[in-house]
Amino acid sequence: MSAPGPAQRGDREQCAAAVLMVRPAAFGANPETAASNTFQQAGAPDPRLTDRARAESDALAARLAGAGVQVITLEDTAGPAKPDACFPNNWLGLHHGGVLATYPLLAPSQRPERRPNEVAALLESLG
């Protein structure tokens, strides 16, 4: 028999009570990151893709909120276009004790995704 996991012990230290989501403004395939991201598919740009991604993001936020998770939403900015912006886990870590860690991004097109000052201000405004 294996040792009890955190949920079995009642230890919720690794369970988030809140999530940070970035609502996409220009979602799509990113040629600069496609070689290292097997989830991307090449193809012609689809102008409806951003609308679909926003709808999926909104639906996920609503489901999480309905399950009692606090959803903190950061709106992506229109320019420059950041097709990967809805994945803040690429550059951001939020740790116990209020530590906000940022990480470098390899692709130049992803670097504008990093908005630590805006994330910090948003989190501070929420306490």
mmCIF file with all atom_site columns, C-alpha atoms in Angstrom:
data_model
loop_
_atom_site.group_PDB
_atom_site.id
_atom_site.type_symbol
_atom_site.label_atom_id
_atom_site.label_alt_id
_atom_site.label_comp_id
_atom_site.label_asym_id
_atom_site.label_entity_id
_atom_site.label_seq_id
_atom_site.pdbx_PDB_ins_code
_atom_site.Cartn_x
_atom_site.Cartn_y
_atom_site.Cartn_z
_atom_site.occupancy
_atom_site.B_iso_or_equiv
_atom_site.pdbx_formal_charge
_atom_site.auth_seq_id
_atom_site.auth_comp_id
_atom_site.auth_asym_id
_atom_site.auth_atom_id
_atom_site.pdbx_PDB_model_num
ATOM 1   C CA . MET A 1 1   ? 0.000   0.000  0.000   1.00 0.00 ? 1   MET A CA 1
ATOM 2   C CA . SER A 1 2   ? 1.315   3.409  -0.906  1.00 0.00 ? 2   SER A CA 1
ATOM 3   C CA . ALA A 1 3   ? 1.567   6.368  1.418   1.00 0.00 ? 3   ALA A CA 1
ATOM 4   C CA . PRO A 1 4   ? -1.526  8.560  1.557   1.00 0.00 ? 4   PRO A CA 1
ATOM 5   C CA . GLY A 1 5   ? -1.515  11.500 -0.842  1.00 0.00 ? 5   GLY A CA 1
ATOM 6   C CA . PRO A 1 6   ? -2.092  15.103 0.215   1.00 0.00 ? 6   PRO A CA 1
ATOM 7   C CA . ALA A 1 7   ? -5.869  14.894 -0.257  1.00 0.00 ? 7   ALA A CA 1
ATOM 8   C CA . GLN A 1 8   ? -6.025  11.772 1.921   1.00 0.00 ? 8   GLN A CA 1
ATOM 9   C CA . ARG A 1 9   ? -4.020  13.453 4.699   1.00 0.00 ? 9   ARG A CA 1
ATOM 10  C CA . GLY A 1 10  ? -6.123  16.581 4.597   1.00 0.00 ? 10  GLY A CA 1
ATOM 11  C CA . ASP A 1 11  ? -3.011  18.522 3.531   1.00 0.00 ? 11  ASP A CA 1
ATOM 12  C CA . ARG A 1 12  ? -4.134  21.167 1.026   1.00 0.00 ? 12  ARG A CA 1
ATOM 13  C CA . GLU A 1 13  ? -0.833  23.016 0.774   1.00 0.00 ? 13  GLU A CA 1
ATOM 14  C CA . GLN A 1 14  ? -0.447  22.042 -2.896  1.00 0.00 ? 14  GLN A CA 1
ATOM 15  C CA . CYS A 1 15  ? -4.097  22.695 -3.802  1.00 0.00 ? 15  CYS A CA 1
ATOM 16  C CA . ALA A 1 16  ? -4.722  26.126 -5.248  1.00 0.00 ? 16  ALA A CA 1
ATOM 17  C CA . ALA A 1 17  ? -7.720  28.068 -3.987  1.00 0.00 ? 17  ALA A CA 1
ATOM 18  C CA . ALA A 1 18  ? -7.267  30.490 -6.867  1.00 0.00 ? 18  ALA A CA 1
ATOM 19  C CA . VAL A 1 19  ? -5.998  30.440 -10.435 1.00 0.00 ? 19  VAL A CA 1
ATOM 20  C CA . LEU A 1 20  ? -4.626  33.126 -12.714 1.00 0.00 ? 20  LEU A CA 1
ATOM 21  C CA . MET A 1 21  ? -5.894  33.010 -16.279 1.00 0.00 ? 21  MET A CA 1
ATOM 22  C CA . VAL A 1 22  ? -4.881  35.208 -19.199 1.00 0.00 ? 22  VAL A CA 1
ATOM 23  C CA . ARG A 1 23  ? -7.816  35.890 -21.514 1.00 0.00 ? 23  ARG A CA 1
ATOM 24  C CA . PRO A 1 24  ? -6.367  35.731 -25.041 1.00 0.00 ? 24  PRO A CA 1
ATOM 25  C CA . ALA A 1 25  ? -6.493  38.652 -27.466 1.00 0.00 ? 25  ALA A CA 1
ATOM 26  C CA . ALA A 1 26  ? -4.699  37.030 -30.431 1.00 0.00 ? 26  ALA A CA 1
ATOM 27  C CA . PHE A 1 27  ? -4.597  33.254 -29.982 1.00 0.00 ? 27  PHE A CA 1
ATOM 28  C CA . GLY A 1 28  ? -3.133  31.063 -32.707 1.00 0.00 ? 28  GLY A CA 1
ATOM 29  C CA . ALA A 1 29  ? -0.217  28.997 -33.912 1.00 0.00 ? 29  ALA A CA 1
ATOM 30  C CA . ASN A 1 30  ? 3.194   30.472 -33.248 1.00 0.00 ? 30  ASN A CA 1
ATOM 31  C CA . PRO A 1 31  ? 5.812   29.509 -35.859 1.00 0.00 ? 31  PRO A CA 1
ATOM 32  C CA . GLU A 1 32  ? 8.623   30.443 -33.433 1.00 0.00 ? 32  GLU A CA 1
ATOM 33  C CA . THR A 1 33  ? 7.514   27.881 -30.855 1.00 0.00 ? 33  THR A CA 1
ATOM 34  C CA . ALA A 1 34  ? 6.040   25.157 -33.090 1.00 0.00 ? 34  ALA A CA 1
ATOM 35  C CA . ALA A 1 35  ? 9.288   23.177 -33.291 1.00 0.00 ? 35  ALA A CA 1
ATOM 36  C CA . SER A 1 36  ? 9.344   22.652 -29.511 1.00 0.00 ? 36  SER A CA 1
ATOM 37  C CA . ASN A 1 37  ? 5.565   22.382 -28.948 1.00 0.00 ? 37  ASN A CA 1
ATOM 38  C CA . THR A 1 38  ? 3.974   19.186 -30.222 1.00 0.00 ? 38  THR A CA 1
ATOM 39  C CA . PHE A 1 39  ? 0.495   20.550 -29.501 1.00 0.00 ? 39  PHE A CA 1
ATOM 40  C CA . GLN A 1 40  ? 0.728   23.144 -32.258 1.00 0.00 ? 40  GLN A CA 1
ATOM 41  C CA . GLN A 1 41  ? -0.529  22.389 -35.721 1.00 0.00 ? 41  GLN A CA 1
ATOM 42  C CA . ALA A 1 42  ? 0.595   24.316 -38.771 1.00 0.00 ? 42  ALA A CA 1
ATOM 43  C CA . GLY A 1 43  ? -2.042  25.637 -41.070 1.00 0.00 ? 43  GLY A CA 1
ATOM 44  C CA . ALA A 1 44  ? -3.651  28.716 -42.458 1.00 0.00 ? 44  ALA A CA 1
ATOM 45  C CA . PRO A 1 45  ? -4.541  31.325 -39.841 1.00 0.00 ? 45  PRO A CA 1
ATOM 46  C CA . ASP A 1 46  ? -8.170  31.045 -38.790 1.00 0.00 ? 46  ASP A CA 1
ATOM 47  C CA . PRO A 1 47  ? -9.692  34.438 -37.937 1.00 0.00 ? 47  PRO A CA 1
ATOM 48  C CA . ARG A 1 48  ? -12.287 32.683 -35.746 1.00 0.00 ? 48  ARG A CA 1
ATOM 49  C CA . LEU A 1 49  ? -9.661  30.963 -33.621 1.00 0.00 ? 49  LEU A CA 1
ATOM 50  C CA . THR A 1 50  ? -9.222  33.856 -31.175 1.00 0.00 ? 50  THR A CA 1
ATOM 51  C CA . ASP A 1 51  ? -12.987 34.089 -30.654 1.00 0.00 ? 51  ASP A CA 1
ATOM 52  C CA . ARG A 1 52  ? -13.140 30.347 -29.991 1.00 0.00 ? 52  ARG A CA 1
ATOM 53  C CA . ALA A 1 53  ? -10.184 30.534 -27.603 1.00 0.00 ? 53  ALA A CA 1
ATOM 54  C CA . ARG A 1 54  ? -11.799 33.418 -25.697 1.00 0.00 ? 54  ARG A CA 1
ATOM 55  C CA . ALA A 1 55  ? -15.074 31.493 -25.446 1.00 0.00 ? 55  ALA A CA 1
ATOM 56  C CA . GLU A 1 56  ? -13.240 28.409 -24.151 1.00 0.00 ? 56  GLU A CA 1
ATOM 57  C CA . SER A 1 57  ? -11.299 30.524 -21.666 1.00 0.00 ? 57  SER A CA 1
ATOM 58  C CA . ASP A 1 58  ? -14.512 32.145 -20.417 1.00 0.00 ? 58  ASP A CA 1
ATOM 59  C CA . ALA A 1 59  ? -16.237 28.753 -20.114 1.00 0.00 ? 59  ALA A CA 1
ATOM 60  C CA . LEU A 1 60  ? -13.317 27.305 -18.147 1.00 0.00 ? 60  LEU A CA 1
ATOM 61  C CA . ALA A 1 61  ? -13.273 30.327 -15.839 1.00 0.00 ? 61  ALA A CA 1
ATOM 62  C CA . ALA A 1 62  ? -17.003 29.924 -15.216 1.00 0.00 ? 62  ALA A CA 1
ATOM 63  C CA . ARG A 1 63  ? -16.650 26.189 -14.448 1.00 0.00 ? 63  ARG A CA 1
ATOM 64  C CA . LEU A 1 64  ? -13.767 26.813 -12.058 1.00 0.00 ? 64  LEU A CA 1
ATOM 65  C CA . ALA A 1 65  ? -15.661 29.603 -10.310 1.00 0.00 ? 65  ALA A CA 1
ATOM 66  C CA . GLY A 1 66  ? -18.697 27.332 -10.085 1.00 0.00 ? 66  GLY A CA 1
ATOM 67  C CA . ALA A 1 67  ? -16.513 24.756 -8.320  1.00 0.00 ? 67  ALA A CA 1
ATOM 68  C CA . GLY A 1 68  ? -15.448 27.336 -5.747  1.00 0.00 ? 68  GLY A CA 1
ATOM 69  C CA . VAL A 1 69  ? -12.076 28.289 -7.226  1.00 0.00 ? 69  VAL A CA 1
ATOM 70  C CA . GLN A 1 70  ? -11.288 31.996 -7.299  1.00 0.00 ? 70  GLN A CA 1
ATOM 71  C CA . VAL A 1 71  ? -10.488 32.942 -10.893 1.00 0.00 ? 71  VAL A CA 1
ATOM 72  C CA . ILE A 1 72  ? -8.212  35.936 -11.384 1.00 0.00 ? 72  ILE A CA 1
ATOM 73  C CA . THR A 1 73  ? -8.255  37.105 -14.987 1.00 0.00 ? 73  THR A CA 1
ATOM 74  C CA . LEU A 1 74  ? -5.593  39.175 -16.703 1.00 0.00 ? 74  LEU A CA 1
ATOM 75  C CA . GLU A 1 75  ? -6.691  40.477 -20.096 1.00 0.00 ? 75  GLU A CA 1
ATOM 76  C CA . ASP A 1 76  ? -4.142  40.021 -22.857 1.00 0.00 ? 76  ASP A CA 1
ATOM 77  C CA . THR A 1 77  ? -3.225  43.200 -24.690 1.00 0.00 ? 77  THR A CA 1
ATOM 78  C CA . ALA A 1 78  ? -4.011  43.577 -28.403 1.00 0.00 ? 78  ALA A CA 1
ATOM 79  C CA . GLY A 1 79  ? -0.504  44.501 -29.434 1.00 0.00 ? 79  GLY A CA 1
ATOM 80  C CA . PRO A 1 80  ? 1.881   43.128 -30.032 1.00 0.00 ? 80  PRO A CA 1
ATOM 81  C CA . ALA A 1 81  ? 0.048   39.926 -30.948 1.00 0.00 ? 81  ALA A CA 1
ATOM 82  C CA . LYS A 1 82  ? 0.952   37.178 -28.488 1.00 0.00 ? 82  LYS A CA 1
ATOM 83  C CA . PRO A 1 83  ? -0.485  33.861 -29.731 1.00 0.00 ? 83  PRO A CA 1
ATOM 84  C CA . ASP A 1 84  ? 0.723   31.967 -26.627 1.00 0.00 ? 84  ASP A CA 1
ATOM 85  C CA . ALA A 1 85  ? -0.376  34.529 -24.026 1.00 0.00 ? 85  ALA A CA 1
ATOM 86  C CA . CYS A 1 86  ? -3.083  32.331 -22.506 1.00 0.00 ? 86  CYS A CA 1
ATOM 87  C CA . PHE A 1 87  ? -0.353  30.061 -21.109 1.00 0.00 ? 87  PHE A CA 1
ATOM 88  C CA . PRO A 1 88  ? 1.161   32.108 -18.252 1.00 0.00 ? 88  PRO A CA 1
ATOM 89  C CA . ASN A 1 89  ? 2.699   28.926 -16.842 1.00 0.00 ? 89  ASN A CA 1
ATOM 90  C CA . ASN A 1 90  ? 5.344   29.402 -19.569 1.00 0.00 ? 90  ASN A CA 1
ATOM 91  C CA . TRP A 1 91  ? 6.838   32.343 -17.671 1.00 0.00 ? 91  TRP A CA 1
ATOM 92  C CA . LEU A 1 92  ? 5.202   32.700 -14.256 1.00 0.00 ? 92  LEU A CA 1
ATOM 93  C CA . GLY A 1 93  ? 5.272   30.826 -10.977 1.00 0.00 ? 93  GLY A CA 1
ATOM 94  C CA . LEU A 1 94  ? 3.243   31.824 -7.931  1.00 0.00 ? 94  LEU A CA 1
ATOM 95  C CA . HIS A 1 95  ? 4.621   30.299 -4.766  1.00 0.00 ? 95  HIS A CA 1
ATOM 96  C CA . HIS A 1 96  ? 3.746   29.984 -1.096  1.00 0.00 ? 96  HIS A CA 1
ATOM 97  C CA . GLY A 1 97  ? 4.362   33.134 0.888   1.00 0.00 ? 97  GLY A CA 1
ATOM 98  C CA . GLY A 1 98  ? 3.444   35.488 -1.941  1.00 0.00 ? 98  GLY A CA 1
ATOM 99  C CA . VAL A 1 99  ? 6.514   34.849 -4.079  1.00 0.00 ? 99  VAL A CA 1
ATOM 100 C CA . LEU A 1 100 ? 6.041   35.708 -7.753  1.00 0.00 ? 100 LEU A CA 1
ATOM 101 C CA . ALA A 1 101 ? 8.774   34.169 -9.917  1.00 0.00 ? 101 ALA A CA 1
ATOM 102 C CA . THR A 1 102 ? 9.248   34.895 -13.600 1.00 0.00 ? 102 THR A CA 1
ATOM 103 C CA . TYR A 1 103 ? 11.172  32.844 -16.095 1.00 0.00 ? 103 TYR A CA 1
ATOM 104 C CA . PRO A 1 104 ? 12.758  33.793 -19.444 1.00 0.00 ? 104 PRO A CA 1
ATOM 105 C CA . LEU A 1 105 ? 11.132  32.837 -22.726 1.00 0.00 ? 105 LEU A CA 1
ATOM 106 C CA . LEU A 1 106 ? 13.171  31.560 -25.669 1.00 0.00 ? 106 LEU A CA 1
ATOM 107 C CA . ALA A 1 107 ? 11.054  32.865 -28.552 1.00 0.00 ? 107 ALA A CA 1
ATOM 108 C CA . PRO A 1 108 ? 11.160  36.625 -29.142 1.00 0.00 ? 108 PRO A CA 1
ATOM 109 C CA . SER A 1 109 ? 7.437   36.596 -29.973 1.00 0.00 ? 109 SER A CA 1
ATOM 110 C CA . GLN A 1 110 ? 6.681   35.256 -26.486 1.00 0.00 ? 110 GLN A CA 1
ATOM 111 C CA . ARG A 1 111 ? 8.692   37.791 -24.500 1.00 0.00 ? 111 ARG A CA 1
ATOM 112 C CA . PRO A 1 112 ? 5.923   40.449 -24.459 1.00 0.00 ? 112 PRO A CA 1
ATOM 113 C CA . GLU A 1 113 ? 3.737   37.879 -22.639 1.00 0.00 ? 113 GLU A CA 1
ATOM 114 C CA . ARG A 1 114 ? 5.795   38.503 -19.505 1.00 0.00 ? 114 ARG A CA 1
ATOM 115 C CA . ARG A 1 115 ? 3.908   41.144 -17.567 1.00 0.00 ? 115 ARG A CA 1
ATOM 116 C CA . PRO A 1 116 ? 5.049   40.650 -13.969 1.00 0.00 ? 116 PRO A CA 1
ATOM 117 C CA . ASN A 1 117 ? 4.254   44.208 -12.870 1.00 0.00 ? 117 ASN A CA 1
ATOM 118 C CA . GLU A 1 118 ? 0.680   43.887 -14.111 1.00 0.00 ? 118 GLU A CA 1
ATOM 119 C CA . VAL A 1 119 ? 0.260   40.484 -12.446 1.00 0.00 ? 119 VAL A CA 1
ATOM 120 C CA . ALA A 1 120 ? 1.692   41.807 -9.180  1.00 0.00 ? 120 ALA A CA 1
ATOM 121 C CA . ALA A 1 121 ? -0.596  44.864 -9.265  1.00 0.00 ? 121 ALA A CA 1
ATOM 122 C CA . LEU A 1 122 ? -3.616  42.679 -10.026 1.00 0.00 ? 122 LEU A CA 1
ATOM 123 C CA . LEU A 1 123 ? -2.808  40.288 -7.181  1.00 0.00 ? 123 LEU A CA 1
ATOM 124 C CA . GLU A 1 124 ? -2.114  43.155 -4.752  1.00 0.00 ? 124 GLU A CA 1
ATOM 125 C CA . SER A 1 125 ? -5.454  44.760 -5.647  1.00 0.00 ? 125 SER A CA 1
ATOM 126 C CA . LEU A 1 126 ? -7.160  41.508 -4.653  1.00 0.00 ? 126 LEU A CA 1
ATOM 127 C CA . GLY A 1 127 ? -5.266  41.238 -1.369  1.00 0.00 ? 127 GLY A CA 1
#
